[in-house]
XYZ file of C-alpha atoms in Angstrom:
366
model
C 1.347 8.716 -16.256
C 4.810 9.755 -15.077
C 6.505 6.903 -13.224
C 9.419 7.443 -10.821
C 11.500 4.673 -9.248
C 12.913 5.400 -5.790
C 16.371 4.016 -4.937
C 18.877 4.577 -2.150
C 20.702 2.953 0.727
C 18.737 1.612 3.705
C 17.757 4.169 6.378
C 18.068 7.251 4.189
C 14.349 8.110 4.296
C 13.115 6.235 1.214
C 10.158 4.500 2.818
C 9.311 7.545 4.928
C 9.227 9.628 1.750
C 7.119 7.016 -0.021
C 4.662 6.895 2.882
C 4.359 10.647 2.954
C 3.899 10.902 -0.789
C 1.349 8.156 -1.201
C -0.140 7.623 2.272
C 0.420 3.922 1.473
C 1.852 3.296 4.945
C 4.662 1.074 3.747
C 6.623 -0.193 6.723
C 9.312 2.244 7.851
C 11.657 1.135 10.583
C 15.135 1.893 11.854
C 16.791 -1.186 10.411
C 17.991 -2.243 6.963
C 15.804 -4.106 4.459
C 12.483 -3.288 6.162
C 10.997 -2.835 2.672
C 10.872 -6.328 1.218
C 8.328 -6.186 -1.619
C 8.294 -3.247 -4.024
C 5.722 -0.646 -3.022
C 3.773 1.091 -5.761
C 1.730 4.197 -5.071
C -0.030 6.800 -7.184
C -0.001 10.472 -6.190
C -2.110 13.305 -7.565
C -0.058 16.113 -9.094
C -0.715 19.302 -7.095
C -1.869 22.006 -9.529
C -3.928 24.962 -8.251
C -4.995 25.746 -11.829
C -7.234 22.665 -11.812
C -9.290 23.971 -8.888
C -9.547 27.396 -10.535
C -10.911 25.826 -13.698
C -13.376 23.722 -11.717
C -14.633 26.834 -9.894
C -15.630 28.302 -13.265
C -16.933 25.207 -15.058
C -18.570 23.403 -12.073
C -17.955 19.927 -13.538
C -19.328 16.646 -12.244
C -15.780 15.617 -11.381
C -12.242 16.981 -11.340
C -9.357 14.702 -12.308
C -5.759 15.741 -11.627
C -2.728 14.349 -13.407
C -0.956 11.583 -11.494
C 2.537 10.299 -10.776
C 3.395 6.696 -9.924
C 6.142 6.060 -7.381
C 7.833 2.650 -7.147
C 9.836 2.082 -3.951
C 12.169 -0.908 -3.600
C 14.278 -2.265 -0.756
C 17.408 -0.304 0.091
C 20.509 -1.188 -1.919
C 23.821 -1.823 -0.204
C 27.411 -2.295 -1.303
C 27.594 -5.711 -2.936
C 23.910 -5.788 -3.946
C 24.870 -6.898 -7.448
C 26.519 -10.010 -5.982
C 23.644 -10.842 -3.668
C 24.191 -8.655 -0.606
C 20.955 -7.328 0.860
C 17.663 -7.610 -0.963
C 17.354 -4.495 -3.073
C 19.006 -5.879 -6.199
C 16.291 -8.504 -6.533
C 13.767 -5.729 -7.101
C 15.685 -3.567 -9.585
C 13.590 -5.071 -12.383
C 10.610 -3.287 -10.840
C 12.071 0.104 -11.659
C 13.347 -0.682 -15.155
C 9.931 0.270 -16.518
C 9.885 3.678 -14.796
C 10.528 6.947 -16.654
C 13.163 8.250 -14.248
C 14.955 7.467 -11.006
C 14.726 9.343 -7.724
C 17.862 8.677 -5.678
C 17.179 9.484 -2.028
C 20.382 10.557 -0.271
C 20.807 11.085 3.464
C 22.116 14.564 4.233
C 21.511 14.795 7.972
C 23.164 13.646 11.208
C 21.168 11.700 13.776
C 22.842 9.239 16.173
C 19.488 7.505 16.658
C 19.193 6.587 12.976
C 21.746 3.940 11.999
C 23.688 4.435 8.771
C 24.448 1.154 7.045
C 28.071 2.247 6.438
C 28.572 3.727 9.902
C 28.782 7.405 8.911
C 26.955 10.020 6.855
C 28.628 10.773 3.523
C 26.260 11.584 0.627
C 29.073 11.642 -1.952
C 30.176 8.120 -0.983
C 26.565 6.939 -0.810
C 25.850 8.289 -4.288
C 28.878 6.434 -5.641
C 27.801 3.199 -3.916
C 24.358 3.246 -5.507
C 25.720 4.191 -8.935
C 28.204 1.303 -8.777
C 25.475 -1.213 -7.965
C 23.154 0.139 -10.671
C 26.025 -0.027 -13.172
C 26.715 -3.692 -12.372
C 23.002 -4.476 -12.639
C 23.036 -2.872 -16.104
C 26.183 -4.814 -16.973
C 24.340 -8.110 -16.568
C 21.619 -6.926 -18.971
C 24.130 -5.647 -21.542
C 26.239 -8.831 -21.446
C 23.202 -10.998 -22.071
C 22.116 -8.884 -25.036
C 25.676 -8.549 -26.371
C 26.104 -12.312 -26.600
C 22.903 -12.585 -28.650
C 23.790 -9.635 -30.898
C 27.257 -11.029 -31.643
C 25.756 -14.320 -32.785
C 23.356 -12.470 -35.092
C 26.153 -10.239 -36.430
C 28.143 -13.307 -37.509
C 25.348 -14.163 -39.947
C 25.874 -10.837 -41.721
C 23.047 -8.958 -39.998
C 24.085 -5.295 -40.348
C 21.659 -4.041 -37.706
C 23.025 -6.590 -35.248
C 26.574 -5.451 -36.049
C 25.637 -1.839 -35.314
C 23.994 -2.972 -32.082
C 27.172 -4.822 -31.079
C 29.128 -1.597 -31.492
C 26.741 0.318 -29.209
C 26.612 -2.473 -26.651
C 30.399 -2.653 -26.487
C 30.577 1.112 -25.882
C 28.288 0.584 -22.896
C 29.917 -2.634 -21.716
C 33.415 -1.264 -21.081
C 32.463 1.445 -18.561
C 29.791 -0.703 -16.910
C 32.365 -3.464 -16.368
C 34.373 -0.904 -14.381
C 31.334 0.039 -12.309
C 30.833 3.337 -14.142
C 27.248 4.484 -14.665
C 26.314 5.386 -18.230
C 25.243 8.844 -17.050
C 28.927 9.765 -17.324
C 29.611 8.137 -20.696
C 29.521 9.964 -24.044
C 27.121 7.978 -26.235
C 25.791 9.090 -29.608
C 22.029 9.490 -30.179
C 22.249 6.362 -32.349
C 23.871 4.423 -29.494
C 21.175 5.557 -27.094
C 18.448 4.603 -29.532
C 19.855 1.081 -29.907
C 20.162 0.681 -26.119
C 16.724 2.131 -25.363
C 14.893 -1.196 -25.403
C 17.115 -2.560 -22.630
C 15.688 -0.045 -20.120
C 19.134 0.470 -18.599
C 18.914 2.081 -15.174
C 21.967 4.288 -15.629
C 20.572 5.783 -18.828
C 17.373 6.927 -17.170
C 17.085 10.569 -16.117
C 17.930 10.895 -12.420
C 16.740 13.264 -9.723
C 18.473 13.424 -6.334
C 16.237 13.849 -3.288
C 18.394 15.111 -0.428
C 16.857 14.292 2.949
C 17.885 17.216 5.177
C 17.116 18.644 8.609
C 14.086 20.894 9.073
C 16.296 23.947 9.475
C 18.048 23.488 6.149
C 14.785 23.756 4.225
C 14.384 27.386 5.275
C 17.955 28.336 6.166
C 21.382 28.016 4.637
C 22.239 24.890 2.690
C 24.238 22.409 4.749
C 27.665 20.996 3.992
C 26.266 17.598 2.989
C 24.024 19.006 0.245
C 26.780 21.340 -0.936
C 29.158 18.388 -1.253
C 26.541 16.353 -3.129
C 25.909 19.167 -5.618
C 29.665 19.588 -6.148
C 30.138 15.871 -6.856
C 27.285 15.890 -9.404
C 28.670 19.007 -11.095
C 32.174 17.505 -11.237
C 30.793 14.526 -13.150
C 28.934 16.841 -15.566
C 25.788 14.923 -14.761
C 22.561 16.627 -15.940
C 20.677 16.032 -12.704
C 18.723 18.141 -10.241
C 18.892 18.064 -6.453
C 15.642 18.552 -4.539
C 15.818 18.996 -0.766
C 13.122 17.606 1.494
C 12.653 16.548 5.092
C 11.148 13.083 5.513
C 10.113 14.106 9.025
C 8.152 17.138 7.814
C 6.611 15.209 4.917
C 5.444 12.516 7.343
C 3.842 15.118 9.622
C 2.254 16.846 6.635
C 0.700 13.588 5.431
C -1.133 13.223 8.750
C -2.897 16.571 8.367
C -6.158 17.189 6.487
C -5.540 18.967 3.150
C -7.046 22.244 4.349
C -4.497 22.510 7.194
C -1.364 21.758 5.200
C -0.777 25.261 3.820
C -0.923 26.739 7.330
C 1.490 24.097 8.620
C 3.969 24.824 5.830
C 3.567 28.547 6.419
C 4.349 28.132 10.107
C 7.644 26.524 9.078
C 8.422 29.245 6.556
C 7.950 26.895 3.593
C 6.132 27.745 0.388
C 5.641 24.189 -0.831
C 5.834 20.586 0.292
C 8.632 18.254 -0.724
C 6.116 16.393 -2.878
C 5.457 19.511 -4.961
C 9.163 20.165 -5.475
C 9.863 16.521 -6.301
C 7.106 16.343 -8.907
C 8.089 19.694 -10.410
C 11.655 18.416 -10.564
C 10.470 15.253 -12.309
C 8.462 17.235 -14.849
C 11.415 19.522 -15.584
C 13.820 16.576 -15.793
C 11.687 14.792 -18.361
C 10.512 17.890 -20.239
C 6.854 17.461 -19.297
C 4.002 19.950 -19.183
C 0.249 20.040 -18.519
C -2.786 20.899 -20.611
C -6.439 20.853 -19.555
C -9.821 19.780 -20.857
C -12.765 21.564 -19.256
C -16.393 20.549 -19.716
C -19.529 20.054 -17.647
C -18.803 16.376 -17.093
C -15.114 16.723 -16.277
C -12.229 19.107 -15.749
C -9.008 17.184 -16.189
C -5.241 17.707 -16.308
C -3.212 15.802 -18.906
C 0.549 15.293 -18.992
C 2.437 15.621 -22.278
C 5.994 16.343 -23.404
C 7.169 19.860 -24.149
C 7.083 20.186 -27.938
C 4.181 17.782 -28.495
C 1.797 18.786 -31.276
C -1.975 18.981 -30.852
C -2.633 15.515 -32.409
C -0.009 13.964 -30.113
C -1.632 15.605 -27.104
C -5.046 14.364 -28.241
C -3.655 10.845 -28.399
C -2.982 10.953 -24.662
C -6.755 10.992 -24.166
C -7.432 8.266 -26.726
C -5.613 6.944 -29.779
C -8.762 7.625 -31.845
C -8.405 11.327 -31.057
C -4.947 11.368 -32.604
C -5.822 9.179 -35.570
C -8.925 11.178 -36.515
C -7.685 14.617 -35.420
C -9.382 17.535 -37.198
C -8.615 20.584 -35.066
C -8.194 21.808 -31.495
C -10.149 24.751 -30.104
C -7.540 26.240 -27.790
C -7.356 29.044 -25.230
C -4.664 29.835 -22.692
C -5.379 29.150 -19.026
C -5.103 32.875 -18.222
C -7.591 33.865 -20.970
C -9.997 31.085 -19.973
C -9.987 32.360 -16.406
C -10.182 36.042 -17.329
C -13.236 35.485 -19.529
C -15.136 33.121 -17.241
C -14.892 29.980 -19.340
C -15.536 28.831 -22.898
C -18.546 31.083 -23.594
C -16.810 34.297 -22.530
C -13.548 33.327 -24.240
C -15.361 32.679 -27.534
C -17.256 35.960 -27.291
C -13.988 37.795 -26.654
C -12.408 36.066 -29.672
C -9.494 34.532 -27.769
C -10.312 30.905 -28.627
C -8.034 29.763 -31.450
C -8.696 26.973 -33.938
C -5.379 25.102 -34.138
C -4.405 22.454 -36.667
C -2.058 19.462 -36.817
C 1.123 21.543 -36.669
C 0.244 23.417 -33.488
C 2.754 22.918 -30.671
C 0.990 22.679 -27.323
C 1.787 25.184 -24.564
C 1.720 24.562 -20.824
C -1.701 25.478 -19.432
C -3.611 25.305 -22.720
C -7.320 24.573 -22.277
C -8.406 22.475 -25.260
C -11.451 21.006 -26.930
C -10.450 18.492 -29.596
C -12.501 17.846 -32.726
C -11.912 14.470 -34.378
C -13.497 11.991 -36.768
C -12.815 8.256 -36.992
């Protein structure tokens, strides 16, 4: 399951976004630190293909893919030295796959900004600085241990010291590792530390309703420019916490009409999840049988045995073959029976690289 950790300053729309995404009703109020404990919520991944498959197969149940969101208290300047409460919960997002940084890109005199004014470029820098110092503490602790091991002649420890020192210098200056040139070997050695500023990051820009359908505002433009100037490989997804909150109150069958009335093609949730999938190089395949139609999340480039292992490790270990048909062919031929009669079902082996939308039946033996 894809896991995304939500960070940002207080009062930028983090908890409102979390509530809208998960319907968890975490407390959202117009004052800093209203989120005290980390909130964890699981959201179904919207995918119309799943319903289309179910309409053909008529399974006993339909199971979408899911995304876990972890929301922590808002970070503030000085969090790494004990200001506010957010830093105490950073450990909760170290296990996530990527970070969603919610940035305020709207003016509203009724919503207090913790720094007194709206400036997404400054706010981005504030959060990055605090995340960098949080990573610094982790690196320093590990570096001390690695240096002691290296003194005994441990070559692996010596190599680790080199990588840790490359990370330590910029972190000590409050620079996030997103902006530091590290070799693949360095990254591999640092991977186990779950450093926040090495995780893929997606920016969620909380904008006014009008900006979602009209011209992009100056705040978002400035944020994009700052990210580009740092050569940071990150996406910016715009959303309106207000609209997402209203959308969450509606029954599912009314949501499309509501979005249409606003001139929107998709909800912020859809764009955020699509952004997360693209950021992490993820894709979806399906299994479709009488008992269950289900969506599974895998990485782009995964082979058939690797994809089978997502269902169960036995499937990967005892993999024999994968009967595979594209989503379009499955639909066009009315399911497995028609696809087999038409000759479009392929028998794929261990080297097959999965494609987004594949409908698969795995054969295995353990």
